[in-house]
mmCIF file of C-alpha atoms in Angstrom:
data_model
loop_
_atom_site.group_PDB
_atom_site.id
_atom_site.type_symbol
_atom_site.label_atom_id
_atom_site.label_comp_id
_atom_site.label_asym_id
_atom_site.label_seq_id
_atom_site.Cartn_x
_atom_site.Cartn_y
_atom_site.Cartn_z
ATOM 1 C CA UNK A 1 -18.002 21.732 -26.215
ATOM 2 C CA UNK A 2 -15.757 24.386 -24.660
ATOM 3 C CA UNK A 3 -12.170 23.242 -24.179
ATOM 4 C CA UNK A 4 -10.278 23.574 -20.887
ATOM 5 C CA UNK A 5 -13.512 24.376 -19.055
ATOM 6 C CA UNK A 6 -14.198 24.582 -15.325
ATOM 7 C CA UNK A 7 -14.588 20.812 -15.048
ATOM 8 C CA UNK A 8 -11.007 20.381 -16.245
ATOM 9 C CA UNK A 9 -9.810 22.916 -13.656
ATOM 10 C CA UNK A 10 -11.731 21.129 -10.871
ATOM 11 C CA UNK A 11 -10.200 17.832 -12.018
ATOM 12 C CA UNK A 12 -6.674 19.224 -11.762
ATOM 13 C CA UNK A 13 -7.290 20.878 -8.386
ATOM 14 C CA UNK A 14 -8.803 17.631 -7.077
ATOM 15 C CA UNK A 15 -5.574 15.944 -8.138
ATOM 16 C CA UNK A 16 -3.610 18.546 -6.152
ATOM 17 C CA UNK A 17 -5.678 17.864 -3.019
ATOM 18 C CA UNK A 18 -5.250 14.111 -3.368
ATOM 19 C CA UNK A 19 -1.475 14.399 -3.839
ATOM 20 C CA UNK A 20 -1.402 16.573 -0.708
ATOM 21 C CA UNK A 21 -3.288 13.882 1.246
ATOM 22 C CA UNK A 22 -0.953 11.247 -0.203
ATOM 23 C CA UNK A 23 2.120 13.131 1.018
ATOM 24 C CA UNK A 24 0.631 13.597 4.499
ATOM 25 C CA UNK A 25 -0.152 9.879 4.799
ATOM 26 C CA UNK A 26 3.299 9.119 3.390
ATOM 27 C CA UNK A 27 4.824 11.260 6.135
ATOM 28 C CA UNK A 28 2.870 9.392 8.815
ATOM 29 C CA UNK A 29 3.939 6.105 7.219
ATOM 30 C CA UNK A 30 7.580 7.119 7.407
ATOM 31 C CA UNK A 31 7.460 8.526 10.936
ATOM 32 C CA UNK A 32 5.626 5.452 12.300
ATOM 33 C CA UNK A 33 8.142 3.176 10.525
ATOM 34 C CA UNK A 34 5.319 1.460 8.662
ATOM 35 C CA UNK A 35 6.736 1.569 5.139
ATOM 36 C CA UNK A 36 8.180 -1.952 5.060
ATOM 37 C CA UNK A 37 5.155 -3.715 6.540
ATOM 38 C CA UNK A 38 3.929 -4.815 3.082
ATOM 39 C CA UNK A 39 6.812 -6.515 1.330
ATOM 40 C CA UNK A 40 5.114 -7.408 -1.963
ATOM 41 C CA UNK A 41 3.320 -5.399 -4.606
ATOM 42 C CA UNK A 42 0.024 -6.539 -6.120
ATOM 43 C CA UNK A 43 -1.654 -3.822 -8.151
ATOM 44 C CA UNK A 44 -5.229 -5.167 -7.967
ATOM 45 C CA UNK A 45 -5.457 -7.748 -5.176
ATOM 46 C CA UNK A 46 -3.217 -5.603 -2.958
ATOM 47 C CA UNK A 47 -6.059 -3.106 -2.679
ATOM 48 C CA UNK A 48 -7.875 -5.492 -0.324
ATOM 49 C CA UNK A 49 -6.273 -5.881 3.121
ATOM 50 C CA UNK A 50 -6.272 -9.186 5.042
ATOM 51 C CA UNK A 51 -9.897 -9.957 5.910
ATOM 52 C CA UNK A 52 -9.567 -12.667 8.564
ATOM 53 C CA UNK A 53 -7.074 -14.063 11.072
ATOM 54 C CA UNK A 54 -5.697 -16.623 8.624
ATOM 55 C CA UNK A 55 -4.891 -13.917 6.081
ATOM 56 C CA UNK A 56 -3.413 -11.691 8.778
ATOM 57 C CA UNK A 57 -1.166 -14.509 9.972
ATOM 58 C CA UNK A 58 -0.024 -15.126 6.379
ATOM 59 C CA UNK A 59 0.793 -11.420 5.921
ATOM 60 C CA UNK A 60 2.643 -11.397 9.252
ATOM 61 C CA UNK A 61 4.600 -14.518 8.290
ATOM 62 C CA UNK A 62 5.678 -12.793 5.080
ATOM 63 C CA UNK A 63 6.824 -9.745 7.076
ATOM 64 C CA UNK A 64 8.880 -12.049 9.317
ATOM 65 C CA UNK A 65 10.998 -13.112 6.331
ATOM 66 C CA UNK A 66 12.564 -9.654 5.947
ATOM 67 C CA UNK A 67 15.273 -7.710 7.827
ATOM 68 C CA UNK A 68 13.009 -5.198 9.560
ATOM 69 C CA UNK A 69 11.326 -7.936 11.593
ATOM 70 C CA UNK A 70 14.455 -10.052 12.039
ATOM 71 C CA UNK A 71 16.729 -7.191 13.148
ATOM 72 C CA UNK A 72 14.393 -4.615 14.695
ATOM 73 C CA UNK A 73 10.857 -5.808 15.358
ATOM 74 C CA UNK A 74 11.181 -9.483 16.343
ATOM 75 C CA UNK A 75 9.260 -8.680 19.530
ATOM 76 C CA UNK A 76 6.219 -7.635 17.459
ATOM 77 C CA UNK A 77 2.842 -9.223 18.111
ATOM 78 C CA UNK A 78 0.200 -9.603 15.411
ATOM 79 C CA UNK A 79 -1.526 -6.477 16.739
ATOM 80 C CA UNK A 80 1.701 -4.462 16.454
ATOM 81 C CA UNK A 81 1.990 -5.612 12.858
ATOM 82 C CA UNK A 82 -1.610 -4.622 12.117
ATOM 83 C CA UNK A 83 -0.901 -1.116 13.403
ATOM 84 C CA UNK A 84 1.980 -0.475 10.988
ATOM 85 C CA UNK A 85 0.292 -2.380 8.152
ATOM 86 C CA UNK A 86 -2.618 0.060 8.154
ATOM 87 C CA UNK A 87 -0.571 3.147 7.244
ATOM 88 C CA UNK A 88 1.338 1.494 4.413
ATOM 89 C CA UNK A 89 -1.867 -0.063 3.073
ATOM 90 C CA UNK A 90 -3.811 3.225 3.091
ATOM 91 C CA UNK A 91 -0.813 4.977 1.491
ATOM 92 C CA UNK A 92 -0.838 2.497 -1.388
ATOM 93 C CA UNK A 93 -4.630 2.615 -1.784
ATOM 94 C CA UNK A 94 -4.575 6.410 -2.034
ATOM 95 C CA UNK A 95 -1.838 6.096 -4.674
ATOM 96 C CA UNK A 96 -4.003 3.768 -6.755
ATOM 97 C CA UNK A 97 -7.003 6.064 -6.288
ATOM 98 C CA UNK A 98 -4.998 9.071 -7.496
ATOM 99 C CA UNK A 99 -4.044 7.090 -10.601
ATOM 100 C CA UNK A 100 -7.712 6.444 -11.375
ATOM 101 C CA UNK A 101 -8.689 10.064 -10.647
ATOM 102 C CA UNK A 102 -6.101 11.272 -13.150
ATOM 103 C CA UNK A 103 -6.594 8.606 -15.810
ATOM 104 C CA UNK A 104 -10.378 8.116 -16.080
ATOM 105 C CA UNK A 105 -11.358 11.829 -16.339
ATOM 106 C CA UNK A 106 -8.437 12.353 -18.749
ATOM 107 C CA UNK A 107 -9.805 9.687 -21.076
ATOM 108 C CA UNK A 108 -13.304 11.177 -20.764
ATOM 109 C CA UNK A 109 -12.136 14.744 -21.449
ATOM 110 C CA UNK A 110 -10.077 13.491 -24.365
ATOM 111 C CA UNK A 111 -12.965 11.526 -25.849
ATOM 112 C CA UNK A 112 -15.369 14.462 -25.485
ATOM 113 C CA UNK A 113 -12.792 16.924 -26.860
ATOM 114 C CA UNK A 114 -12.748 19.096 -23.744
ATOM 115 C CA UNK A 115 -8.966 19.489 -23.707
ATOM 116 C CA UNK A 116 -6.898 21.797 -25.870
ATOM 117 C CA UNK A 117 -3.756 20.408 -27.519
ATOM 118 C CA UNK A 118 -1.571 22.191 -24.998
ATOM 119 C CA UNK A 119 -3.486 20.862 -21.978
ATOM 120 C CA UNK A 120 -3.537 17.355 -23.463
ATOM 121 C CA UNK A 121 0.266 17.360 -23.684
ATOM 122 C CA UNK A 122 0.574 18.666 -20.128
ATOM 123 C CA UNK A 123 -1.892 16.033 -18.855
ATOM 124 C CA UNK A 124 0.143 13.255 -20.506
ATOM 125 C CA UNK A 125 3.252 14.582 -18.743
ATOM 126 C CA UNK A 126 1.296 14.502 -15.460
ATOM 127 C CA UNK A 127 0.253 10.894 -16.046
ATOM 128 C CA UNK A 128 3.867 9.927 -16.738
ATOM 129 C CA UNK A 129 5.018 11.734 -13.593
ATOM 130 C CA UNK A 130 2.371 9.892 -11.568
ATOM 131 C CA UNK A 131 3.405 6.520 -12.979
ATOM 132 C CA UNK A 132 7.061 7.295 -12.263
ATOM 133 C CA UNK A 133 6.118 8.296 -8.722
ATOM 134 C CA UNK A 134 4.441 4.915 -8.183
ATOM 135 C CA UNK A 135 7.504 3.115 -9.524
ATOM 136 C CA UNK A 136 9.798 5.100 -7.210
ATOM 137 C CA UNK A 137 7.618 4.119 -4.246
ATOM 138 C CA UNK A 138 8.149 0.420 -4.895
ATOM 139 C CA UNK A 139 11.816 0.969 -5.805
ATOM 140 C CA UNK A 140 12.219 2.686 -2.428
ATOM 141 C CA UNK A 141 10.536 -0.141 -0.499
ATOM 142 C CA UNK A 142 12.743 -2.735 -2.223
ATOM 143 C CA UNK A 143 15.860 -1.087 -0.787
ATOM 144 C CA UNK A 144 14.723 -1.989 2.736
ATOM 145 C CA UNK A 145 14.038 -5.647 2.005
ATOM 146 C CA UNK A 146 17.585 -6.865 1.386
ATOM 147 C CA UNK A 147 20.077 -6.447 4.265
ATOM 148 C CA UNK A 148 19.473 -3.084 5.887
ATOM 149 C CA UNK A 149 16.014 -2.810 7.538
ATOM 150 C CA UNK A 150 15.557 0.758 6.321
ATOM 151 C CA UNK A 151 14.955 2.301 2.941
ATOM 152 C CA UNK A 152 17.637 4.181 1.037
ATOM 153 C CA UNK A 153 17.435 7.867 1.894
ATOM 154 C CA UNK A 154 18.272 8.625 -1.737
ATOM 155 C CA UNK A 155 15.268 6.631 -2.929
ATOM 156 C CA UNK A 156 13.085 8.190 -0.239
ATOM 157 C CA UNK A 157 14.172 11.644 -1.408
ATOM 158 C CA UNK A 158 13.423 10.705 -5.018
ATOM 159 C CA UNK A 159 9.974 9.397 -4.067
ATOM 160 C CA UNK A 160 9.047 12.420 -1.934
ATOM 161 C CA UNK A 161 10.513 15.050 -4.262
ATOM 162 C CA UNK A 162 8.707 13.563 -7.256
ATOM 163 C CA UNK A 163 5.439 13.805 -5.308
ATOM 164 C CA UNK A 164 6.111 17.491 -4.581
ATOM 165 C CA UNK A 165 7.051 18.180 -8.207
ATOM 166 C CA UNK A 166 3.993 16.325 -9.526
ATOM 167 C CA UNK A 167 1.824 18.451 -7.259
ATOM 168 C CA UNK A 168 3.644 21.618 -8.352
ATOM 169 C CA UNK A 169 3.197 20.865 -12.039
ATOM 170 C CA UNK A 170 -0.473 19.903 -11.586
ATOM 171 C CA UNK A 171 -1.060 23.181 -9.754
ATOM 172 C CA UNK A 172 0.792 25.092 -12.481
ATOM 173 C CA UNK A 173 -1.352 23.548 -15.244
ATOM 174 C CA UNK A 174 -4.495 24.416 -13.277
ATOM 175 C CA UNK A 175 -3.280 28.009 -12.864
ATOM 176 C CA UNK A 176 -2.673 28.211 -16.624
ATOM 177 C CA UNK A 177 -6.376 27.483 -17.130
ATOM 178 C CA UNK A 178 -7.618 29.691 -14.274
ATOM 179 C CA UNK A 179 -5.606 32.687 -15.561
ATOM 180 C CA UNK A 180 -5.483 32.287 -19.361
ATOM 181 C CA UNK A 181 -4.809 35.942 -20.180
ATOM 182 C CA UNK A 182 -1.180 36.872 -20.848
ATOM 183 C CA UNK A 183 0.390 40.010 -19.405
ATOM 184 C CA UNK A 184 3.682 41.866 -19.449
ATOM 185 C CA UNK A 185 6.180 40.452 -16.989
ATOM 186 C CA UNK A 186 9.354 41.583 -15.259
ATOM 187 C CA UNK A 187 11.777 38.948 -16.562
ATOM 188 C CA UNK A 188 14.563 39.681 -14.057
ATOM 189 C CA UNK A 189 12.198 39.383 -11.100
ATOM 190 C CA UNK A 190 10.719 36.176 -12.545
ATOM 191 C CA UNK A 191 14.237 34.701 -12.786
ATOM 192 C CA UNK A 192 14.858 35.699 -9.176
ATOM 193 C CA UNK A 193 11.738 33.820 -8.022
ATOM 194 C CA UNK A 194 12.736 30.820 -10.149
ATOM 195 C CA UNK A 195 16.063 30.712 -8.368
ATOM 196 C CA UNK A 196 14.205 30.843 -5.055
ATOM 197 C CA UNK A 197 12.110 27.872 -6.188
ATOM 198 C CA UNK A 198 15.262 25.879 -7.020
ATOM 199 C CA UNK A 199 16.670 26.555 -3.529
ATOM 200 C CA UNK A 200 13.362 25.510 -1.971
ATOM 201 C CA UNK A 201 13.322 22.227 -3.926
ATOM 202 C CA UNK A 202 16.893 21.489 -2.785
ATOM 203 C CA UNK A 203 15.764 22.149 0.791
ATOM 204 C CA UNK A 204 12.841 19.734 0.321
ATOM 205 C CA UNK A 205 15.305 17.102 -0.921
ATOM 206 C CA UNK A 206 17.443 17.642 2.175
ATOM 207 C CA UNK A 207 14.330 17.390 4.334
ATOM 208 C CA UNK A 208 13.812 13.937 2.798
ATOM 209 C CA UNK A 209 17.476 13.091 3.513
ATOM 210 C CA UNK A 210 16.939 14.066 7.161
ATOM 211 C CA UNK A 211 13.827 11.864 7.317
ATOM 212 C CA UNK A 212 15.490 8.948 5.549
ATOM 213 C CA UNK A 213 18.537 8.993 7.826
ATOM 214 C CA UNK A 214 16.526 9.710 11.006
ATOM 215 C CA UNK A 215 18.811 12.720 11.341
ATOM 216 C CA UNK A 216 16.204 14.728 13.219
ATOM 217 C CA UNK A 217 16.765 12.667 16.369
ATOM 218 C CA UNK A 218 20.251 14.072 17.001
ATOM 219 C CA UNK A 219 21.486 17.585 17.826
ATOM 220 C CA UNK A 220 18.103 18.513 19.281
ATOM 221 C CA UNK A 221 19.150 22.059 20.069
ATOM 222 C CA UNK A 222 18.659 25.435 18.375
ATOM 223 C CA UNK A 223 20.064 27.792 17.140
ATOM 224 C CA UNK A 224 23.304 25.839 17.672
ATOM 225 C CA UNK A 225 23.900 22.109 17.383
ATOM 226 C CA UNK A 226 24.922 19.917 20.341
ATOM 227 C CA UNK A 227 27.477 21.255 22.816
ATOM 228 C CA UNK A 228 26.840 24.805 21.637
ATOM 229 C CA UNK A 229 28.594 24.290 18.313
ATOM 230 C CA UNK A 230 27.505 26.019 15.110
ATOM 231 C CA UNK A 231 28.862 23.076 13.094
ATOM 232 C CA UNK A 232 29.270 20.072 15.357
ATOM 233 C CA UNK A 233 32.516 18.080 15.223
ATOM 234 C CA UNK A 234 30.643 15.009 13.973
ATOM 235 C CA UNK A 235 29.595 16.824 10.804
ATOM 236 C CA UNK A 236 32.980 16.128 9.209
ATOM 237 C CA UNK A 237 33.940 12.727 10.641
ATOM 238 C CA UNK A 238 30.999 10.358 10.182
ATOM 239 C CA UNK A 239 31.769 9.454 6.563
ATOM 240 C CA UNK A 240 34.794 9.199 4.289
ATOM 241 C CA UNK A 241 35.619 10.925 2.018
ATOM 242 C CA UNK A 242 34.583 14.198 3.654
ATOM 243 C CA UNK A 243 31.994 15.221 1.035
ATOM 244 C CA UNK A 244 29.897 12.137 1.888
ATOM 245 C CA UNK A 245 29.150 13.658 5.284
ATOM 246 C CA UNK A 246 26.911 16.214 3.574
ATOM 247 C CA UNK A 247 24.832 13.637 1.692
ATOM 248 C CA UNK A 248 25.054 10.499 3.830
ATOM 249 C CA UNK A 249 26.101 11.536 7.343
ATOM 250 C CA UNK A 250 23.346 12.250 9.879
ATOM 251 C CA UNK A 251 25.102 15.274 11.381
ATOM 252 C CA UNK A 252 26.212 16.623 8.014
ATOM 253 C CA UNK A 253 22.777 16.293 6.415
ATOM 254 C CA UNK A 254 21.090 17.960 9.389
ATOM 255 C CA UNK A 255 23.668 20.762 9.254
ATOM 256 C CA UNK A 256 22.974 21.403 5.551
ATOM 257 C CA UNK A 257 19.214 21.351 6.210
ATOM 258 C CA UNK A 258 19.659 23.941 8.971
ATOM 259 C CA UNK A 259 21.766 26.235 6.773
ATOM 260 C CA UNK A 260 19.403 25.910 3.813
ATOM 261 C CA UNK A 261 16.515 26.908 6.079
ATOM 262 C CA UNK A 262 18.220 30.255 6.739
ATOM 263 C CA UNK A 263 18.966 30.679 3.024
ATOM 264 C CA UNK A 264 15.337 29.984 2.054
ATOM 265 C CA UNK A 265 14.085 32.511 4.622
ATOM 266 C CA UNK A 266 16.607 35.116 3.480
ATOM 267 C CA UNK A 267 15.766 34.591 -0.183
ATOM 268 C CA UNK A 268 12.032 34.972 0.371
ATOM 269 C CA UNK A 269 12.623 38.147 2.391
ATOM 270 C CA UNK A 270 14.659 39.437 -0.566
ATOM 271 C CA UNK A 271 11.809 38.546 -2.940
ATOM 272 C CA UNK A 272 9.441 40.495 -0.681
ATOM 273 C CA UNK A 273 11.758 43.514 -0.510
ATOM 274 C CA UNK A 274 12.419 43.579 -4.254
ATOM 275 C CA UNK A 275 8.677 43.336 -4.934
ATOM 276 C CA UNK A 276 8.153 46.621 -3.056
ATOM 277 C CA UNK A 277 9.825 48.429 -5.960
ATOM 278 C CA UNK A 278 7.345 46.972 -8.467
ATOM 279 C CA UNK A 279 3.801 47.894 -9.354
ATOM 280 C CA UNK A 280 2.056 44.730 -8.169
ATOM 281 C CA UNK A 281 -1.337 43.339 -9.046
ATOM 282 C CA UNK A 282 -3.572 42.215 -6.193
ATOM 283 C CA UNK A 283 -2.791 38.529 -6.838
ATOM 284 C CA UNK A 284 0.945 39.137 -7.058
ATOM 285 C CA UNK A 285 0.840 40.935 -3.730
ATOM 286 C CA UNK A 286 -1.149 38.092 -2.160
ATOM 287 C CA UNK A 287 1.363 35.566 -3.466
ATOM 288 C CA UNK A 288 4.319 37.463 -1.985
ATOM 289 C CA UNK A 289 2.554 37.866 1.370
ATOM 290 C CA UNK A 290 1.672 34.167 1.420
ATOM 291 C CA UNK A 291 5.323 33.323 0.761
ATOM 292 C CA UNK A 292 6.430 35.473 3.681
ATOM 293 C CA UNK A 293 3.850 33.958 6.033
ATOM 294 C CA UNK A 294 4.464 30.319 5.130
ATOM 295 C CA UNK A 295 8.259 30.554 5.227
ATOM 296 C CA UNK A 296 8.052 32.001 8.749
ATOM 297 C CA UNK A 297 5.563 29.329 9.796
ATOM 298 C CA UNK A 298 7.677 26.559 8.255
ATOM 299 C CA UNK A 299 10.856 27.829 9.895
ATOM 300 C CA UNK A 300 9.204 27.762 13.327
ATOM 301 C CA UNK A 301 7.875 24.260 12.686
ATOM 302 C CA UNK A 302 11.384 23.133 11.793
ATOM 303 C CA UNK A 303 12.834 24.583 14.988
ATOM 304 C CA UNK A 304 10.233 22.921 17.226
ATOM 305 C CA UNK A 305 10.518 19.626 15.318
ATOM 306 C CA UNK A 306 14.236 19.534 16.180
ATOM 307 C CA UNK A 307 13.799 20.724 19.786
ATOM 308 C CA UNK A 308 11.047 18.165 20.519
ATOM 309 C CA UNK A 309 12.875 15.285 18.753
ATOM 310 C CA UNK A 310 10.425 14.789 15.912
ATOM 311 C CA UNK A 311 7.106 13.746 17.443
ATOM 312 C CA UNK A 312 4.969 12.196 14.678
ATOM 313 C CA UNK A 313 2.358 14.972 14.646
ATOM 314 C CA UNK A 314 4.980 17.705 14.396
ATOM 315 C CA UNK A 315 7.045 15.875 11.777
ATOM 316 C CA UNK A 316 3.931 15.544 9.624
ATOM 317 C CA UNK A 317 2.992 19.187 10.222
ATOM 318 C CA UNK A 318 6.498 20.235 9.140
ATOM 319 C CA UNK A 319 6.019 18.300 5.902
ATOM 320 C CA UNK A 320 2.621 19.953 5.417
ATOM 321 C CA UNK A 321 4.293 23.326 5.931
ATOM 322 C CA UNK A 322 6.726 22.536 3.124
ATOM 323 C CA UNK A 323 3.762 21.716 0.906
ATOM 324 C CA UNK A 324 2.064 25.039 1.561
ATOM 325 C CA UNK A 325 5.317 26.942 1.101
ATOM 326 C CA UNK A 326 5.879 25.243 -2.254
ATOM 327 C CA UNK A 327 2.280 26.053 -3.246
ATOM 328 C CA UNK A 328 2.817 29.728 -2.411
ATOM 329 C CA UNK A 329 6.063 29.740 -4.412
ATOM 330 C CA UNK A 330 4.407 28.145 -7.452
ATOM 331 C CA UNK A 331 1.455 30.558 -7.298
ATOM 332 C CA UNK A 332 3.770 33.577 -6.941
ATOM 333 C CA UNK A 333 6.021 32.437 -9.791
ATOM 334 C CA UNK A 334 2.988 31.867 -11.997
ATOM 335 C CA UNK A 335 1.623 35.337 -11.306
ATOM 336 C CA UNK A 336 4.991 36.823 -12.256
ATOM 337 C CA UNK A 337 5.364 34.592 -15.338
ATOM 338 C CA UNK A 338 2.142 34.758 -17.343
#
């Protein structure tokens, strides 16, 4: 049987779509403050939600034992609890489903010898990344069950960034199979795009910091921060020592996210301009144009998300924009790499 056939490609692309859906639901879960509604982790039985009023009351009683209810949501009714429970439950179910979608076909393809050695190794890496992603999800939730009724923004960033990187690597492996033929490459230009990818990933991490610290609900002005300041006074005084403001302070983290947005836009414009001096293939040209479009779209989404104080729909759309921008970057880098 032919190795690395179309079925393997469809499997990998299906994984990409499911990770995308997972990230969208994860964004809704975060923005609706639903992530701490399920305070235990049961791999099998946790797939089934409460089925009657007795089970719902038991789940609600468990929620009442933790800081989020005691310090923030002690006015919650059972119906309020059901509303937030749904998003966290569906987020976890999709995670389990993704695990099965990756694992079961992998075993089948392996048993029927439909994977090359190279693809087998890459698939094992993907499975490990997926397992690590699941672990980080629970590790993140645990941080909000002790004293502070909110998850660590570091753990949130780790969880979200790993999801983006797992998607990126899955997409890359699929592209390897879709475009198996090697070609001559411009190494300097490839390095330039790689550097752009690194900046984009750092920006995604800072986007997670903003989400984790609820830093999008302050300084809801653009292009300047509050009171017409480029760098607001609070950027440097929220945390001590000073450097902590840029990784733990709400104003400082938002400021860095704003600046990185300009840097990402500038870098992609430079990629586009430099590409004009090269003899591009049709796919390379499409990749560059997609980069230019999605970075502009994402920048506008970011501006309106700040100005409108992060409505759920726009916060989720901004996260989706980051996903598409990363996809365009991965596709472009691949077309200039192999």
